[in-house]
PDB file of C-alpha atoms in Angstrom:
ATOM      1  CA  MET A   1     108.487  96.806  78.678  1.00  0.00           C
ATOM      2  CA  ARG A   2     105.991  94.619  80.675  1.00  0.00           C
ATOM      3  CA  HIS A   3     104.406  94.990  84.347  1.00  0.00           C
ATOM      4  CA  LEU A   4     102.979  92.498  86.684  1.00  0.00           C
ATOM      5  CA  LEU A   5      99.969  94.051  88.106  1.00  0.00           C
ATOM      6  CA  ASN A   6      97.512  91.260  88.193  1.00  0.00           C
ATOM      7  CA  PRO A   7      98.172  87.322  88.003  1.00  0.00           C
ATOM      8  CA  LEU A   8      96.151  87.041  84.740  1.00  0.00           C
ATOM      9  CA  ASP A   9      98.760  89.747  83.318  1.00  0.00           C
ATOM     10  CA  PHE A  10     100.843  86.341  82.413  1.00  0.00           C
ATOM     11  CA  SER A  11      99.226  83.502  80.146  1.00  0.00           C
ATOM     12  CA  VAL A  12      99.276  79.958  81.647  1.00  0.00           C
ATOM     13  CA  GLU A  13     102.078  79.109  79.279  1.00  0.00           C
ATOM     14  CA  GLU A  14     104.083  82.259  80.412  1.00  0.00           C
ATOM     15  CA  ILE A  15     103.431  81.177  84.227  1.00  0.00           C
ATOM     16  CA  ASP A  16     104.400  77.614  83.453  1.00  0.00           C
ATOM     17  CA  ARG A  17     107.833  79.008  81.847  1.00  0.00           C
ATOM     18  CA  LEU A  18     108.294  81.324  84.735  1.00  0.00           C
ATOM     19  CA  LEU A  19     107.788  78.482  87.323  1.00  0.00           C
ATOM     20  CA  ASP A  20     110.200  76.422  85.278  1.00  0.00           C
ATOM     21  CA  LEU A  21     112.943  79.038  85.564  1.00  0.00           C
ATOM     22  CA  ALA A  22     112.188  79.480  89.256  1.00  0.00           C
ATOM     23  CA  ALA A  23     112.423  75.604  89.973  1.00  0.00           C
ATOM     24  CA  ASP A  24     115.859  75.867  87.781  1.00  0.00           C
ATOM     25  CA  ILE A  25     116.983  78.601  90.174  1.00  0.00           C
ATOM     26  CA  GLU A  26     116.169  76.440  93.312  1.00  0.00           C
ATOM     27  CA  HIS A  27     118.331  73.640  92.079  1.00  0.00           C
ATOM     28  CA  ASN A  28     121.150  75.777  90.371  1.00  0.00           C
ATOM     29  CA  LEU A  29     121.443  78.796  92.593  1.00  0.00           C
ATOM     30  CA  PRO A  30     125.100  79.806  92.114  1.00  0.00           C
ATOM     31  CA  LYS A  31     124.887  80.106  88.314  1.00  0.00           C
ATOM     32  CA  TYR A  32     122.386  83.096  88.723  1.00  0.00           C
ATOM     33  CA  ALA A  33     124.597  84.941  91.206  1.00  0.00           C
ATOM     34  CA  HIS A  34     125.650  87.644  88.655  1.00  0.00           C
ATOM     35  CA  VAL A  35     122.971  87.769  86.171  1.00  0.00           C
ATOM     36  CA  CYS A  36     121.669  91.095  87.365  1.00  0.00           C
ATOM     37  CA  ASP A  37     125.022  92.835  87.932  1.00  0.00           C
ATOM     38  CA  GLY A  38     124.486  96.531  88.071  1.00  0.00           C
ATOM     39  CA  LYS A  39     120.769  96.369  88.113  1.00  0.00           C
ATOM     40  CA  LYS A  40     118.835  98.040  90.941  1.00  0.00           C
ATOM     41  CA  ILE A  41     115.289  97.362  92.334  1.00  0.00           C
ATOM     42  CA  ALA A  42     113.318  99.840  94.249  1.00  0.00           C
ATOM     43  CA  THR A  43     110.871  98.440  97.045  1.00  0.00           C
ATOM     44  CA  LEU A  44     108.153 101.124  97.465  1.00  0.00           C
ATOM     45  CA  PHE A  45     106.306  99.841 100.409  1.00  0.00           C
ATOM     46  CA  TYR A  46     103.720 102.380 101.466  1.00  0.00           C
ATOM     47  CA  GLU A  47     102.314  99.494 103.932  1.00  0.00           C
ATOM     48  CA  PRO A  48     104.309  97.500 106.432  1.00  0.00           C
ATOM     49  CA  SER A  49     105.597  94.307 105.160  1.00  0.00           C
ATOM     50  CA  THR A  50     108.393  91.755 106.364  1.00  0.00           C
ATOM     51  CA  ARG A  51     108.072  88.682 103.973  1.00  0.00           C
ATOM     52  CA  THR A  52     107.276  90.391 100.661  1.00  0.00           C
ATOM     53  CA  ARG A  53     109.655  93.362 100.784  1.00  0.00           C
ATOM     54  CA  LEU A  54     112.431  91.446 102.225  1.00  0.00           C
ATOM     55  CA  SER A  55     111.782  88.565  99.762  1.00  0.00           C
ATOM     56  CA  PHE A  56     112.159  91.107  96.780  1.00  0.00           C
ATOM     57  CA  GLU A  57     115.380  92.513  98.218  1.00  0.00           C
ATOM     58  CA  SER A  58     116.772  88.946  98.770  1.00  0.00           C
ATOM     59  CA  ALA A  59     115.941  87.994  95.334  1.00  0.00           C
ATOM     60  CA  MET A  60     117.802  90.825  93.723  1.00  0.00           C
ATOM     61  CA  LEU A  61     120.542  90.574  95.815  1.00  0.00           C
ATOM     62  CA  SER A  62     120.774  86.961  95.004  1.00  0.00           C
ATOM     63  CA  LEU A  63     120.699  88.015  91.132  1.00  0.00           C
ATOM     64  CA  GLY A  64     123.823  90.142  91.899  1.00  0.00           C
ATOM     65  CA  GLY A  65     121.766  93.423  91.750  1.00  0.00           C
ATOM     66  CA  SER A  66     121.133  96.009  94.482  1.00  0.00           C
ATOM     67  CA  VAL A  67     118.208  97.377  96.305  1.00  0.00           C
ATOM     68  CA  LEU A  68     116.962 100.895  97.088  1.00  0.00           C
ATOM     69  CA  GLY A  69     113.547 102.026  98.502  1.00  0.00           C
ATOM     70  CA  PHE A  70     111.366 102.778 101.603  1.00  0.00           C
ATOM     71  CA  SER A  71     109.515 100.621 104.142  1.00  0.00           C
ATOM     72  CA  SER A  72     106.637 103.044 105.023  1.00  0.00           C
ATOM     73  CA  ALA A  73     104.848 106.033 103.579  1.00  0.00           C
ATOM     74  CA  ALA A  74     105.869 108.032 106.677  1.00  0.00           C
ATOM     75  CA  SER A  75     109.452 107.417 105.631  1.00  0.00           C
ATOM     76  CA  SER A  76     108.981 108.783 102.114  1.00  0.00           C
ATOM     77  CA  SER A  77     107.832 111.976 100.463  1.00  0.00           C
ATOM     78  CA  ALA A  78     104.243 110.597 100.334  1.00  0.00           C
ATOM     79  CA  ALA A  79     104.263 112.065 104.066  1.00  0.00           C
ATOM     80  CA  LYS A  80     104.765 115.474 102.178  1.00  0.00           C
ATOM     81  CA  GLY A  81     101.915 114.910  99.807  1.00  0.00           C
ATOM     82  CA  GLU A  82     103.889 113.410  96.750  1.00  0.00           C
ATOM     83  CA  SER A  83     101.627 111.658  94.378  1.00  0.00           C
ATOM     84  CA  VAL A  84     102.105 108.085  93.473  1.00  0.00           C
ATOM     85  CA  SER A  85     102.697 109.361  89.796  1.00  0.00           C
ATOM     86  CA  ASP A  86     105.328 111.785  90.916  1.00  0.00           C
ATOM     87  CA  THR A  87     107.131 109.211  92.943  1.00  0.00           C
ATOM     88  CA  ILE A  88     107.461 106.583  90.189  1.00  0.00           C
ATOM     89  CA  ARG A  89     108.766 109.225  87.710  1.00  0.00           C
ATOM     90  CA  MET A  90     111.494 109.929  90.295  1.00  0.00           C
ATOM     91  CA  ILE A  91     112.230 106.463  90.877  1.00  0.00           C
ATOM     92  CA  SER A  92     112.273 105.593  87.262  1.00  0.00           C
ATOM     93  CA  CYS A  93     115.448 107.666  87.248  1.00  0.00           C
ATOM     94  CA  TYR A  94     117.079 105.639  89.945  1.00  0.00           C
ATOM     95  CA  ALA A  95     116.163 101.953  89.393  1.00  0.00           C
ATOM     96  CA  ASP A  96     115.732  99.550  86.593  1.00  0.00           C
ATOM     97  CA  ILE A  97     112.574  97.871  87.962  1.00  0.00           C
ATOM     98  CA  CYS A  98     110.053  98.594  91.105  1.00  0.00           C
ATOM     99  CA  ALA A  99     107.927  96.706  93.548  1.00  0.00           C
ATOM    100  CA  MET A 100     105.139  98.621  94.988  1.00  0.00           C
ATOM    101  CA  ARG A 101     102.885  97.826  98.022  1.00  0.00           C
ATOM    102  CA  HIS A 102     100.104 100.415  98.709  1.00  0.00           C
ATOM    103  CA  PRO A 103      96.881 100.385 100.787  1.00  0.00           C
ATOM    104  CA  LYS A 104      94.787 101.781  97.953  1.00  0.00           C
ATOM    105  CA  GLU A 105      93.555  99.591  95.256  1.00  0.00           C
ATOM    106  CA  GLY A 106      94.719 100.209  91.968  1.00  0.00           C
ATOM    107  CA  ALA A 107      97.869 102.189  92.961  1.00  0.00           C
ATOM    108  CA  PRO A 108     100.351 100.193  91.317  1.00  0.00           C
ATOM    109  CA  LEU A 109      98.184 100.461  88.092  1.00  0.00           C
ATOM    110  CA  VAL A 110      98.497 104.351  88.440  1.00  0.00           C
ATOM    111  CA  ALA A 111     102.251 104.078  88.559  1.00  0.00           C
ATOM    112  CA  SER A 112     102.650 101.699  85.759  1.00  0.00           C
ATOM    113  CA  THR A 113     100.934 104.338  83.546  1.00  0.00           C
ATOM    114  CA  HIS A 114     103.504 106.790  84.542  1.00  0.00           C
ATOM    115  CA  SER A 115     106.741 104.759  84.682  1.00  0.00           C
ATOM    116  CA  SER A 116     109.433 104.116  82.508  1.00  0.00           C
ATOM    117  CA  ILE A 117     110.684 100.870  84.367  1.00  0.00           C
ATOM    118  CA  PRO A 118     108.707  97.808  85.053  1.00  0.00           C
ATOM    119  CA  VAL A 119     106.316  97.969  87.879  1.00  0.00           C
ATOM    120  CA  ILE A 120     105.518  95.002  90.067  1.00  0.00           C
ATOM    121  CA  ASN A 121     102.412  94.845  92.151  1.00  0.00           C
ATOM    122  CA  ALA A 122     103.496  93.807  95.835  1.00  0.00           C
ATOM    123  CA  GLY A 123      99.897  93.978  97.073  1.00  0.00           C
ATOM    124  CA  ASP A 124      97.254  96.847  96.634  1.00  0.00           C
ATOM    125  CA  GLY A 125      94.701  97.011  99.443  1.00  0.00           C
ATOM    126  CA  GLY A 126      92.346  93.973  99.549  1.00  0.00           C
ATOM    127  CA  HIS A 127      92.667  93.719  95.688  1.00  0.00           C
ATOM    128  CA  GLN A 128      95.569  91.665  94.280  1.00  0.00           C
ATOM    129  CA  HIS A 129      98.899  90.107  95.291  1.00  0.00           C
ATOM    130  CA  PRO A 130     100.193  88.757  92.106  1.00  0.00           C
ATOM    131  CA  THR A 131     103.702  87.547  93.420  1.00  0.00           C
ATOM    132  CA  GLN A 132     102.267  85.876  96.369  1.00  0.00           C
ATOM    133  CA  THR A 133     100.026  83.914  93.886  1.00  0.00           C
ATOM    134  CA  LEU A 134     103.114  82.890  91.757  1.00  0.00           C
ATOM    135  CA  THR A 135     104.815  81.582  95.076  1.00  0.00           C
ATOM    136  CA  ASP A 136     101.677  79.795  96.028  1.00  0.00           C
ATOM    137  CA  LEU A 137     101.549  78.318  92.381  1.00  0.00           C
ATOM    138  CA  MET A 138     105.159  77.226  92.772  1.00  0.00           C
ATOM    139  CA  THR A 139     104.614  75.800  96.075  1.00  0.00           C
ATOM    140  CA  ILE A 140     101.520  73.632  95.120  1.00  0.00           C
ATOM    141  CA  ARG A 141     103.210  72.457  91.853  1.00  0.00           C
ATOM    142  CA  SER A 142     106.307  71.573  93.891  1.00  0.00           C
ATOM    143  CA  LEU A 143     104.431  69.629  96.483  1.00  0.00           C
ATOM    144  CA  GLN A 144     101.762  67.961  94.516  1.00  0.00           C
ATOM    145  CA  GLY A 145     103.486  67.669  91.151  1.00  0.00           C
ATOM    146  CA  ARG A 146     100.585  69.522  89.163  1.00  0.00           C
ATOM    147  CA  LEU A 147      98.113  72.520  89.094  1.00  0.00           C
ATOM    148  CA  ASP A 148      95.280  70.826  87.819  1.00  0.00           C
ATOM    149  CA  ASN A 149      92.623  68.181  89.195  1.00  0.00           C
ATOM    150  CA  MET A 150      92.735  68.988  92.951  1.00  0.00           C
ATOM    151  CA  THR A 151      90.480  70.353  95.520  1.00  0.00           C
ATOM    152  CA  VAL A 152      91.667  73.530  97.322  1.00  0.00           C
ATOM    153  CA  GLY A 153      90.242  74.740 100.416  1.00  0.00           C
ATOM    154  CA  LEU A 154      90.626  78.395 101.288  1.00  0.00           C
ATOM    155  CA  CYS A 155      89.696  79.242 104.928  1.00  0.00           C
ATOM    156  CA  GLY A 156      89.425  82.331 106.918  1.00  0.00           C
ATOM    157  CA  ASP A 157      89.284  85.726 105.787  1.00  0.00           C
ATOM    158  CA  LEU A 158      88.079  85.251 102.258  1.00  0.00           C
ATOM    159  CA  LYS A 159      86.331  88.789 102.087  1.00  0.00           C
ATOM    160  CA  PHE A 160      89.530  91.157 102.460  1.00  0.00           C
ATOM    161  CA  GLY A 161      92.081  88.687 101.664  1.00  0.00           C
ATOM    162  CA  ARG A 162      93.831  89.745  98.594  1.00  0.00           C
ATOM    163  CA  THR A 163      95.986  86.402  98.452  1.00  0.00           C
ATOM    164  CA  VAL A 164      92.741  84.364  98.077  1.00  0.00           C
ATOM    165  CA  HIS A 165      91.364  86.539  95.316  1.00  0.00           C
ATOM    166  CA  SER A 166      94.559  86.445  93.356  1.00  0.00           C
ATOM    167  CA  LEU A 167      94.797  82.664  93.858  1.00  0.00           C
ATOM    168  CA  ILE A 168      91.408  81.884  92.791  1.00  0.00           C
ATOM    169  CA  ASN A 169      91.695  83.993  89.701  1.00  0.00           C
ATOM    170  CA  ALA A 170      94.947  82.198  88.796  1.00  0.00           C
ATOM    171  CA  LEU A 171      93.849  78.564  89.582  1.00  0.00           C
ATOM    172  CA  VAL A 172      90.617  78.906  87.708  1.00  0.00           C
ATOM    173  CA  ARG A 173      92.672  78.571  84.480  1.00  0.00           C
ATOM    174  CA  TYR A 174      93.736  75.032  85.332  1.00  0.00           C
ATOM    175  CA  PRO A 175      91.514  72.086  84.400  1.00  0.00           C
ATOM    176  CA  GLY A 176      89.702  69.945  87.294  1.00  0.00           C
ATOM    177  CA  ILE A 177      90.148  72.608  90.049  1.00  0.00           C
ATOM    178  CA  LYS A 178      87.459  72.592  92.653  1.00  0.00           C
ATOM    179  CA  PHE A 179      87.183  74.967  95.544  1.00  0.00           C
ATOM    180  CA  VAL A 180      85.992  74.738  99.130  1.00  0.00           C
ATOM    181  CA  LEU A 181      85.229  78.222 100.599  1.00  0.00           C
ATOM    182  CA  ILE A 182      85.497  77.970 104.346  1.00  0.00           C
ATOM    183  CA  SER A 183      84.449  81.190 106.265  1.00  0.00           C
ATOM    184  CA  PRO A 184      81.829  82.905 108.635  1.00  0.00           C
ATOM    185  CA  PRO A 185      79.073  84.544 106.755  1.00  0.00           C
ATOM    186  CA  GLU A 186      80.693  88.041 107.316  1.00  0.00           C
ATOM    187  CA  LEU A 187      84.009  87.123 105.756  1.00  0.00           C
ATOM    188  CA  ARG A 188      82.701  85.202 102.604  1.00  0.00           C
ATOM    189  CA  VAL A 189      84.307  85.727  99.286  1.00  0.00           C
ATOM    190  CA  PRO A 190      82.986  88.993  97.415  1.00  0.00           C
ATOM    191  CA  GLU A 191      79.947  88.347  95.095  1.00  0.00           C
ATOM    192  CA  TYR A 192      82.369  89.580  92.331  1.00  0.00           C
ATOM    193  CA  ILE A 193      84.610  86.542  92.656  1.00  0.00           C
ATOM    194  CA  ARG A 194      81.822  84.064  93.015  1.00  0.00           C
ATOM    195  CA  GLU A 195      80.014  85.432  90.048  1.00  0.00           C
ATOM    196  CA  ASP A 196      82.567  86.800  87.735  1.00  0.00           C
ATOM    197  CA  VAL A 197      85.317  84.416  88.386  1.00  0.00           C
ATOM    198  CA  LEU A 198      83.886  81.088  89.734  1.00  0.00           C
ATOM    199  CA  ALA A 199      80.311  80.820  88.241  1.00  0.00           C
ATOM    200  CA  ALA A 200      81.536  82.510  84.892  1.00  0.00           C
ATOM    201  CA  ASN A 201      84.161  79.957  84.596  1.00  0.00           C
ATOM    202  CA  ASN A 202      81.960  76.932  85.500  1.00  0.00           C
ATOM    203  CA  ILE A 203      84.080  76.142  88.477  1.00  0.00           C
ATOM    204  CA  GLU A 204      82.919  73.896  91.104  1.00  0.00           C
ATOM    205  CA  PHE A 205      82.721  75.431  94.429  1.00  0.00           C
ATOM    206  CA  LYS A 206      80.820  75.230  97.752  1.00  0.00           C
ATOM    207  CA  GLU A 207      80.817  77.651 100.690  1.00  0.00           C
ATOM    208  CA  VAL A 208      80.910  76.136 104.190  1.00  0.00           C
ATOM    209  CA  GLY A 209      81.229  77.158 107.921  1.00  0.00           C
ATOM    210  CA  ASN A 210      82.959  74.099 109.221  1.00  0.00           C
ATOM    211  CA  LEU A 211      86.519  73.279 108.738  1.00  0.00           C
ATOM    212  CA  ASP A 212      86.467  69.936 110.257  1.00  0.00           C
ATOM    213  CA  GLU A 213      83.938  68.691 107.575  1.00  0.00           C
ATOM    214  CA  ALA A 214      85.748  70.172 104.813  1.00  0.00           C
ATOM    215  CA  MET A 215      89.249  68.589 105.731  1.00  0.00           C
ATOM    216  CA  PRO A 216      89.097  64.876 104.424  1.00  0.00           C
ATOM    217  CA  GLU A 217      88.446  66.151 100.801  1.00  0.00           C
ATOM    218  CA  LEU A 218      91.065  68.664 100.470  1.00  0.00           C
ATOM    219  CA  ASP A 219      94.391  68.379  98.474  1.00  0.00           C
ATOM    220  CA  ILE A 220      95.573  71.859  99.525  1.00  0.00           C
ATOM    221  CA  LEU A 221      94.445  73.923 102.639  1.00  0.00           C
ATOM    222  CA  TYR A 222      95.221  77.509 102.281  1.00  0.00           C
ATOM    223  CA  MET A 223      94.803  79.345 105.587  1.00  0.00           C
ATOM    224  CA  THR A 224      94.645  83.037 106.176  1.00  0.00           C
ATOM    225  CA  ARG A 225      94.432  85.363 109.074  1.00  0.00           C
ATOM    226  CA  VAL A 226      91.577  87.651 109.932  1.00  0.00           C
ATOM    227  CA  GLN A 227      93.279  90.991 108.973  1.00  0.00           C
ATOM    228  CA  LYS A 228      92.785  93.452 111.731  1.00  0.00           C
ATOM    229  CA  GLU A 229      93.787  96.288 109.509  1.00  0.00           C
ATOM    230  CA  ARG A 230      91.090  95.696 107.272  1.00  0.00           C
ATOM    231  CA  PHE A 231      88.344  96.198 109.711  1.00  0.00           C
ATOM    232  CA  PHE A 232      86.554  99.126 110.529  1.00  0.00           C
ATOM    233  CA  ASN A 233      84.997  97.975 113.879  1.00  0.00           C
ATOM    234  CA  GLU A 234      87.165  96.443 116.600  1.00  0.00           C
ATOM    235  CA  GLU A 235      84.321  94.478 117.965  1.00  0.00           C
ATOM    236  CA  ASP A 236      83.743  92.666 114.731  1.00  0.00           C
ATOM    237  CA  TYR A 237      87.610  91.694 114.552  1.00  0.00           C
ATOM    238  CA  ILE A 238      87.630  90.414 118.103  1.00  0.00           C
ATOM    239  CA  ARG A 239      84.523  88.370 117.347  1.00  0.00           C
ATOM    240  CA  LEU A 240      85.933  86.926 114.255  1.00  0.00           C
ATOM    241  CA  LYS A 241      89.655  86.641 114.726  1.00  0.00           C
ATOM    242  CA  ASP A 242      89.616  83.150 116.230  1.00  0.00           C
ATOM    243  CA  CYS A 243      86.888  81.601 114.138  1.00  0.00           C
ATOM    244  CA  TYR A 244      89.153  79.001 112.711  1.00  0.00           C
ATOM    245  CA  ILE A 245      92.139  77.575 114.374  1.00  0.00           C
ATOM    246  CA  LEU A 246      94.081  74.683 112.649  1.00  0.00           C
ATOM    247  CA  ASP A 247      95.719  72.130 115.206  1.00  0.00           C
ATOM    248  CA  ASN A 248      96.759  68.562 115.372  1.00  0.00           C
ATOM    249  CA  ALA A 249      93.339  67.037 115.969  1.00  0.00           C
ATOM    250  CA  LYS A 250      92.086  68.759 112.619  1.00  0.00           C
ATOM    251  CA  MET A 251      95.356  67.603 110.968  1.00  0.00           C
ATOM    252  CA  LYS A 252      94.424  63.861 111.660  1.00  0.00           C
ATOM    253  CA  LEU A 253      91.229  64.481 109.456  1.00  0.00           C
ATOM    254  CA  ALA A 254      93.201  65.425 106.259  1.00  0.00           C
ATOM    255  CA  LYS A 255      94.704  63.264 103.568  1.00  0.00           C
ATOM    256  CA  GLU A 256      98.118  61.895 104.042  1.00  0.00           C
ATOM    257  CA  LYS A 257      99.342  64.239 101.112  1.00  0.00           C
ATOM    258  CA  MET A 258      97.318  67.097 101.983  1.00  0.00           C
ATOM    259  CA  PHE A 259      99.641  70.222 102.294  1.00  0.00           C
ATOM    260  CA  VAL A 260      99.045  73.518 104.348  1.00  0.00           C
ATOM    261  CA  LEU A 261      99.754  76.825 102.857  1.00  0.00           C
ATOM    262  CA  HIS A 262      99.658  80.410 104.549  1.00  0.00           C
ATOM    263  CA  PRO A 263     100.631  83.661 102.973  1.00  0.00           C
ATOM    264  CA  LEU A 264     101.929  84.824 106.623  1.00  0.00           C
ATOM    265  CA  PRO A 265     102.038  86.231 108.940  1.00  0.00           C
ATOM    266  CA  ARG A 266      99.952  83.985 111.136  1.00  0.00           C
ATOM    267  CA  VAL A 267      98.539  85.115 114.330  1.00  0.00           C
ATOM    268  CA  ASN A 268      96.384  82.315 116.163  1.00  0.00           C
ATOM    269  CA  GLU A 269      94.821  80.431 113.064  1.00  0.00           C
ATOM    270  CA  ILE A 270      97.669  77.749 112.767  1.00  0.00           C
ATOM    271  CA  SER A 271      98.682  76.133 116.204  1.00  0.00           C
ATOM    272  CA  VAL A 272     102.417  76.032 116.456  1.00  0.00           C
ATOM    273  CA  GLU A 273     102.048  72.309 117.163  1.00  0.00           C
ATOM    274  CA  VAL A 274     101.222  72.061 113.368  1.00  0.00           C
ATOM    275  CA  ASP A 275     104.650  73.264 112.376  1.00  0.00           C
ATOM    276  CA  ASP A 276     106.126  69.697 113.139  1.00  0.00           C
ATOM    277  CA  ASP A 277     103.652  68.069 110.660  1.00  0.00           C
ATOM    278  CA  PRO A 278     105.436  67.260 107.217  1.00  0.00           C
ATOM    279  CA  ARG A 279     102.376  68.702 105.469  1.00  0.00           C
ATOM    280  CA  ALA A 280     102.921  72.016 107.175  1.00  0.00           C
ATOM    281  CA  ALA A 281     104.229  73.962 104.024  1.00  0.00           C
ATOM    282  CA  TYR A 282     104.189  77.622 105.041  1.00  0.00           C
ATOM    283  CA  PHE A 283     107.692  78.115 105.818  1.00  0.00           C
ATOM    284  CA  ARG A 284     108.724  76.319 102.448  1.00  0.00           C
ATOM    285  CA  GLN A 285     106.355  78.522 100.643  1.00  0.00           C
ATOM    286  CA  VAL A 286     108.520  81.674 102.074  1.00  0.00           C
ATOM    287  CA  GLN A 287     111.438  80.231 100.354  1.00  0.00           C
ATOM    288  CA  TYR A 288     109.980  79.430  97.116  1.00  0.00           C
ATOM    289  CA  GLY A 289     108.903  83.221  97.123  1.00  0.00           C
ATOM    290  CA  VAL A 290     112.570  84.109  96.735  1.00  0.00           C
ATOM    291  CA  TYR A 291     113.021  81.685  93.753  1.00  0.00           C
ATOM    292  CA  VAL A 292     109.759  83.056  91.936  1.00  0.00           C
ATOM    293  CA  ARG A 293     110.598  86.698  92.332  1.00  0.00           C
ATOM    294  CA  MET A 294     114.198  86.048  91.070  1.00  0.00           C
ATOM    295  CA  ALA A 295     112.622  84.405  88.110  1.00  0.00           C
ATOM    296  CA  LEU A 296     110.090  87.250  87.830  1.00  0.00           C
ATOM    297  CA  ILE A 297     112.816  89.908  87.926  1.00  0.00           C
ATOM    298  CA  MET A 298     114.750  88.308  85.178  1.00  0.00           C
ATOM    299  CA  THR A 299     111.713  87.922  82.954  1.00  0.00           C
ATOM    300  CA  LEU A 300     110.743  91.538  83.515  1.00  0.00           C
ATOM    301  CA  LEU A 301     114.246  92.855  82.711  1.00  0.00           C
ATOM    302  CA  GLU A 302     114.764  90.277  79.921  1.00  0.00           C
ATOM    303  CA  VAL A 303     117.805  89.066  81.371  1.00  0.00           C
ATOM    304  CA  GLU A 304     119.116  85.775  79.729  1.00  0.00           C
ATOM    305  CA  LYS A 305     119.057  82.591  81.378  1.00  0.00           C
ATOM    306  CA  PRO A 306     122.653  81.325  82.144  1.00  0.00           C
ATOM    307  CA  CYS A 307     124.161  78.268  80.435  1.00  0.00           C
TER     308      CYS A 307
END
């Protein structure tokens, strides 16, 4: 039995196979409609979520399975003081696989050590978000035709953004990747990412504060919101929340085949006028997320690919 807690739990070869399966699902959706008949996924979401929770549920339903779970800690026995380890032992009696989102870093890891079913980390605090990373990788590969030899700009909240941390960890395993890290000083990427991931792997990167100057060299721009829920100080959030706003004027500075990704939800960091630009890929990214999670569920449940 395998879990997915970190993007590095899968090798590059395993990720490539999973993305190949997701691409086949995308183009042959009807043939996958019953591969998980009788299977159940439990979505254990201790934090609010729209895209990730509904994407997991849509994925399992599209495979012919069914869904159970809760959408907040307040609506679960966690409100009565039940531990994560007891919850997962109980859920293991009801479901075949589970996806867990939790505000505490490491909670899905704790769950996996007490679980008799596969556990998928659907986001743990500011730590990791591996299924978003798989979604990002599929989106980049589908749009650019590769996952190597490109310059990726990461913009906004690089300190607390778990999607950013996960994506960096995943992309450093591909050759020829360069990063441009665009943020205010207060929201720079954490030192452990800078030293233990980027520098340790001899990855070319630079940290800048100006989005306009970075735009012309990027193949991918990954925008993030400044996350109010991660701030301890309201004044700091208000001061930083609109530090970067992508609009049509900035898009004119970009390459013809530069694509914009965003894990969503967005607030003000991408103007709605950009939505009509063919390089705006964030809503396509959402659809790719369903295909990736379908492929992941099949992989962890060891479901055979239909003929």
